[in-house]
Coordinates of C-alpha atoms in Angstrom, one line a residue:
Y1 CA 4.5 -2.5 8.6
K2 CA 5.2 -5.8 10.3
F3 CA 7.4 -6.8 13.3
R4 CA 10.3 -9.2 12.7
I5 CA 12.3 -11.1 15.2
E6 CA 15.8 -11.5 13.9
R7 CA 17.2 -15.0 14.5
P8 CA 19.5 -17.5 12.8
G9 CA 18.0 -19.2 9.7
R10 CA 16.7 -18.1 6.4
P11 CA 16.6 -14.3 5.7
D12 CA 12.7 -14.4 5.6
D13 CA 12.3 -16.1 8.9
G14 CA 10.9 -14.2 11.9
W15 CA 8.2 -12.1 10.2
E16 CA 4.7 -11.9 11.7
A17 CA 2.0 -13.9 10.0
G18 CA -0.9 -12.3 8.2
P19 CA -1.4 -9.0 6.4
N20 CA 0.6 -5.8 6.8
R21 CA -0.5 -3.7 9.8
S22 CA -1.4 0.0 9.5
L23 CA -0.3 2.8 11.8
R24 CA -1.6 6.4 11.6
L25 CA 1.3 8.7 12.4
M26 CA 0.4 11.6 14.7
P27 CA 2.4 14.8 15.6
G28 CA 4.8 14.4 18.6
A29 CA 6.3 11.2 20.1
Q30 CA 5.1 7.9 18.8
T31 CA 4.4 4.9 21.1
L32 CA 3.5 1.5 19.6
A33 CA 2.7 -1.3 22.0
R34 CA 1.2 -4.6 21.0
A35 CA 2.0 -8.3 21.2
Y36 CA 4.0 -9.8 18.3
G37 CA 1.7 -11.6 16.0
S38 CA -1.5 -9.8 17.1
L39 CA -3.7 -7.8 14.8
P40 CA -4.2 -4.2 16.0
Q41 CA -7.2 -2.2 15.3
A42 CA -6.9 -1.0 11.8
A43 CA -6.2 2.6 11.3
P44 CA -9.2 4.3 9.7
P45 CA -8.7 4.9 6.0
Q46 CA -8.1 8.5 4.9
R47 CA -10.0 9.4 1.8
T48 CA -10.1 12.9 0.4
G49 CA -12.7 14.5 -1.9
H50 CA -15.8 13.0 -3.5
I51 CA -15.3 9.3 -4.3
E52 CA -18.1 7.1 -5.6
R53 CA -18.0 3.3 -5.5
L54 CA -19.5 1.4 -8.4
A55 CA -20.7 -2.1 -7.6
P56 CA -19.0 -4.9 -9.5
Q57 CA -20.6 -5.4 -12.9
A58 CA -20.9 -8.6 -14.8
S59 CA -18.5 -8.7 -17.7
A60 CA -18.3 -10.7 -20.9
F61 CA -14.5 -10.4 -20.8
A62 CA -13.1 -10.3 -17.2
A63 CA -14.0 -11.1 -13.6
P64 CA -16.3 -8.5 -11.9
R65 CA -14.5 -6.0 -9.8
E66 CA -15.1 -2.8 -7.8
V67 CA -14.5 0.5 -9.5
Q68 CA -14.1 3.8 -7.6
V69 CA -14.4 7.2 -9.2
W70 CA -12.8 10.3 -7.8
L71 CA -14.4 13.6 -8.9
P72 CA -12.5 16.8 -8.9
P73 CA -13.3 19.8 -6.7
G74 CA -16.0 21.9 -8.3
Y75 CA -17.5 19.0 -10.3
A76 CA -21.0 19.4 -9.0
A77 CA -20.9 23.2 -9.3
A78 CA -20.0 23.2 -13.0
P79 CA -22.6 21.2 -14.8
A80 CA -21.4 22.3 -18.2
Q81 CA -17.8 21.4 -17.8
R82 CA -16.3 18.1 -19.1
Y83 CA -13.1 16.5 -17.7
P84 CA -10.2 14.3 -18.9
V85 CA -10.1 10.8 -17.3
L86 CA -7.2 8.8 -15.8
Y87 CA -7.8 5.0 -15.5
L88 CA -5.6 3.3 -12.9
H89 CA -5.1 -0.4 -12.3
D90 CA -4.9 -2.0 -8.8
G91 CA -7.6 0.5 -7.9
Q92 CA -8.0 -0.9 -4.4
N93 CA -4.6 0.7 -3.5
V94 CA -5.2 4.1 -5.2
F95 CA -7.3 5.9 -2.5
D96 CA -6.8 4.1 0.8
S97 CA -4.7 1.5 2.5
L98 CA -7.3 -1.1 3.5
A99 CA -6.2 -3.6 0.9
A100 CA -2.4 -3.4 1.0
G101 CA -1.6 -1.5 4.2
A102 CA -0.3 1.3 2.0
E103 CA -1.8 3.5 -0.8
W104 CA -0.9 5.8 -3.7
Q105 CA -2.7 8.8 -2.1
V106 CA -3.9 9.8 -5.5
D107 CA -7.0 11.5 -3.9
E108 CA -5.1 13.7 -1.5
T109 CA -2.5 14.6 -4.1
A110 CA -5.0 15.4 -6.9
Q111 CA -7.3 17.3 -4.6
R112 CA -4.4 19.5 -3.4
L113 CA -3.0 20.1 -6.9
V114 CA -6.4 21.0 -8.4
Q115 CA -7.3 23.3 -5.6
R116 CA -4.0 25.1 -5.9
G117 CA -4.5 25.5 -9.7
V118 CA -1.4 23.5 -10.4
V119 CA -3.2 20.9 -12.6
A120 CA -6.4 21.1 -14.6
P121 CA -9.4 19.3 -13.0
F122 CA -9.7 15.6 -14.1
I123 CA -11.5 12.4 -13.1
V124 CA -9.8 9.3 -11.7
V125 CA -11.2 5.8 -12.3
A126 CA -9.6 3.3 -10.0
V127 CA -10.2 -0.2 -11.3
A128 CA -9.6 -2.9 -8.7
S129 CA -7.6 -6.0 -9.5
T130 CA -8.9 -9.5 -8.6
G131 CA -7.5 -12.9 -8.0
E132 CA -6.9 -13.0 -11.8
R133 CA -4.5 -10.1 -11.7
L134 CA -1.7 -12.1 -13.3
R135 CA -3.9 -13.1 -16.2
D136 CA -5.4 -9.6 -16.6
Y137 CA -2.1 -7.7 -16.6
T138 CA 0.1 -9.8 -18.8
P139 CA -0.1 -9.6 -22.6
V140 CA 1.5 -13.0 -23.2
A141 CA 2.0 -16.1 -21.2
G142 CA 5.0 -16.4 -18.9
T143 CA 8.0 -18.3 -20.3
A144 CA 10.2 -19.3 -17.3
G145 CA 10.0 -21.4 -14.2
A146 CA 6.7 -21.6 -12.3
L147 CA 5.3 -18.8 -14.4
A148 CA 5.7 -20.7 -17.7
G149 CA 2.3 -20.8 -19.3
Q150 CA 0.7 -18.5 -16.7
G151 CA -1.1 -15.3 -17.6
G152 CA -1.5 -13.8 -21.0
A153 CA -5.1 -12.6 -20.9
A154 CA -4.5 -8.8 -21.2
A155 CA -6.5 -8.8 -24.5
A156 CA -9.7 -9.8 -22.6
Y157 CA -9.0 -7.2 -19.8
G158 CA -8.4 -4.6 -22.5
R159 CA -11.8 -5.4 -24.1
Y160 CA -13.4 -5.0 -20.7
L161 CA -11.9 -1.6 -20.2
V162 CA -12.6 -0.4 -23.8
H163 CA -16.0 -1.9 -24.6
E164 CA -17.6 -2.1 -21.1
L165 CA -16.1 0.1 -18.5
K166 CA -15.2 3.2 -20.5
P167 CA -18.7 3.5 -22.1
L168 CA -20.2 3.2 -18.6
I169 CA -18.0 5.9 -17.3
D170 CA -18.6 8.2 -20.3
A171 CA -22.3 7.8 -19.9
R172 CA -22.4 8.3 -16.1
Y173 CA -19.9 11.2 -15.8
R174 CA -19.1 14.4 -17.7
T175 CA -16.0 13.1 -19.4
Q176 CA -14.0 14.2 -22.4
P177 CA -14.2 10.8 -24.2
G178 CA -11.5 11.3 -26.9
R179 CA -8.1 9.7 -26.8
R180 CA -6.2 12.9 -26.1
A181 CA -8.1 13.2 -22.8
T182 CA -8.0 9.6 -21.8
A183 CA -5.0 8.2 -19.9
V184 CA -4.2 4.8 -18.3
G185 CA -1.7 3.9 -15.7
G186 CA -0.4 1.4 -13.2
S187 CA 2.7 0.0 -11.5
S188 CA 4.6 -3.2 -11.8
L189 CA 2.4 -5.6 -13.9
G190 CA 0.0 -2.7 -14.0
G191 CA 2.7 -0.6 -15.7
L192 CA 3.3 -3.4 -18.2
V193 CA -0.3 -3.7 -19.2
S194 CA -0.7 0.1 -19.4
L195 CA 2.0 0.3 -22.1
W196 CA 0.5 -2.7 -23.9
L197 CA -2.9 -1.0 -23.9
L198 CA -1.3 2.1 -25.5
L199 CA 0.1 -0.2 -28.2
Q200 CA -3.2 -2.1 -28.8
H201 CA -5.8 0.6 -28.1
G202 CA -4.0 3.8 -29.1
D203 CA -7.2 5.1 -30.6
V204 CA -8.8 5.0 -27.1
F205 CA -5.9 5.9 -24.7
G206 CA -3.7 8.8 -25.6
A207 CA -1.4 8.9 -22.5
G208 CA 0.0 6.5 -20.0
L209 CA 1.8 6.2 -16.7
V210 CA 4.2 3.3 -16.9
V211 CA 5.3 3.0 -13.3
S212 CA 8.0 0.5 -12.2
P213 CA 7.0 -1.8 -15.1
S214 CA 7.6 -5.5 -15.0
V215 CA 9.7 -5.4 -18.1
W216 CA 11.1 -8.8 -17.2
W217 CA 7.9 -10.6 -18.0
A218 CA 8.2 -13.3 -20.7
G219 CA 11.8 -12.5 -21.5
E220 CA 11.1 -8.7 -21.9
A221 CA 8.5 -9.4 -24.5
I222 CA 7.2 -5.8 -24.1
V223 CA 10.4 -4.4 -25.5
A224 CA 10.0 -6.5 -28.7
Q225 CA 6.3 -5.5 -28.9
V226 CA 7.2 -1.8 -28.8
A227 CA 9.7 -2.3 -31.6
A228 CA 7.2 -4.3 -33.7
A229 CA 4.2 -2.0 -33.3
P230 CA 2.8 -0.9 -36.6
G231 CA 3.9 2.4 -38.0
G232 CA 0.4 3.9 -37.9
T233 CA 0.0 3.3 -34.1
P234 CA -0.9 6.7 -32.6
V235 CA 1.9 8.3 -30.6
P236 CA 1.0 8.6 -26.9
R237 CA 2.3 10.8 -24.2
L238 CA 4.3 8.6 -21.9
W239 CA 5.6 8.7 -18.3
L240 CA 8.1 5.9 -17.5
D241 CA 9.9 5.5 -14.2
V242 CA 11.8 3.1 -11.9
G243 CA 13.1 3.2 -8.4
L244 CA 16.9 2.7 -8.1
D245 CA 16.3 0.4 -5.1
E246 CA 14.2 -2.0 -7.1
G247 CA 17.2 -3.9 -8.2
A248 CA 19.7 -3.9 -11.1
G249 CA 17.4 -6.1 -13.2
A250 CA 14.5 -3.7 -12.9
V251 CA 16.5 -0.6 -13.6
D252 CA 18.3 -2.2 -16.6
G253 CA 14.9 -3.4 -18.0
A254 CA 13.4 0.1 -17.6
R255 CA 16.4 1.6 -19.5
R256 CA 16.1 -0.9 -22.3
L257 CA 12.4 -0.1 -22.6
R258 CA 13.1 3.6 -22.7
A259 CA 15.6 3.0 -25.5
A260 CA 13.1 1.0 -27.4
L261 CA 10.5 3.7 -27.0
Q262 CA 12.9 6.4 -28.1
A263 CA 14.0 4.3 -31.2
R264 CA 10.4 4.2 -32.4
G265 CA 9.8 7.9 -31.8
W266 CA 7.9 7.6 -28.5
P267 CA 10.4 9.3 -26.1
P268 CA 8.9 9.1 -22.6
A269 CA 9.2 11.5 -19.7
Y270 CA 11.7 9.3 -17.8
L271 CA 12.6 9.2 -14.1
E272 CA 15.0 7.1 -12.1
Q273 CA 14.1 7.7 -8.4
P274 CA 17.0 7.4 -5.9
G275 CA 16.2 5.4 -2.8
A276 CA 12.8 4.2 -4.1
G277 CA 11.8 0.5 -3.9
H278 CA 9.0 -1.4 -5.6
D279 CA 6.1 -0.5 -3.3
E280 CA 3.1 1.8 -2.8
A281 CA 5.1 4.3 -0.6
A282 CA 7.6 4.8 -3.5
W283 CA 4.8 5.2 -6.0
A284 CA 2.8 7.6 -3.8
A285 CA 5.9 9.8 -3.6
R286 CA 5.9 10.1 -7.4
V287 CA 2.2 10.8 -7.9
E288 CA 2.6 14.6 -7.9
P289 CA 5.0 14.7 -10.8
M290 CA 2.9 12.1 -12.7
L291 CA -0.2 14.3 -12.4
R292 CA 1.8 17.4 -13.3
F293 CA 3.0 15.5 -16.4
L294 CA -0.6 14.5 -17.4
H295 CA -2.6 17.6 -16.5
G296 CA -0.2 20.3 -15.3
L297 CA -1.2 23.8 -16.3
P298 CA 1.4 25.5 -18.5
A299 CA 2.7 27.9 -15.8
A300 CA 2.9 25.1 -13.2
R301 CA 4.5 22.2 -15.1

């Protein structure tokens, strides 16, 4: 959150400088007292389950980045069991709020669903973004305004995931390495690149979470890429969603993308979420149905 002093001027005037602040909500009455513009003591991150941090590794394709791996309950006690894997972009926002002031709460949600027997156990690999996020997550260069000529390096990022990170994860953890057990997901530009990875690396990734995707990028190039995908491209399992408070352009883009996917025989599980904006809180609220879609047990879907 941030404080804002409302005053005449431009709509964005009056906000505090600096990053978003964090507040841990507690039962009972809430009292918040601090000076406008000050940085309060950060709320301690809440992380659930067993999460390992892998130090940034040198890459031939992309900038080094932190990778975090969440292991399901019972992983250590079942040495013969192997698990499906979900790779998530913007991994610094997946398990705690230190980076963005908000998080997806994937660890809390996955831990609860696995322990309740609602979803089958699985592994989450949270791949952090870097200062080159725009390059990594866009398949083609931008075409309009200040973004013209920017981005377009998703092919290199894809090679990093497929040829460097995934082999490392498969060697270090007890994964099910086949495409049917390997999913990829992300939001905004992360949703865009997730769908593109399914188009380009369908032999590696068999399912995807395309969350609030930036369909608008490069004149909705992703819609044309879906239509032009070769006929032999493996059919993935797809989740596609958008918040109805993201704006008419975002909703219309998601609908056009859904129509393109349906036209080529890839009908997604589709959700338009009332009251949801384009932010981590909105995405966190949809994590449970996403995980049920990917890994839900037949009686609990």
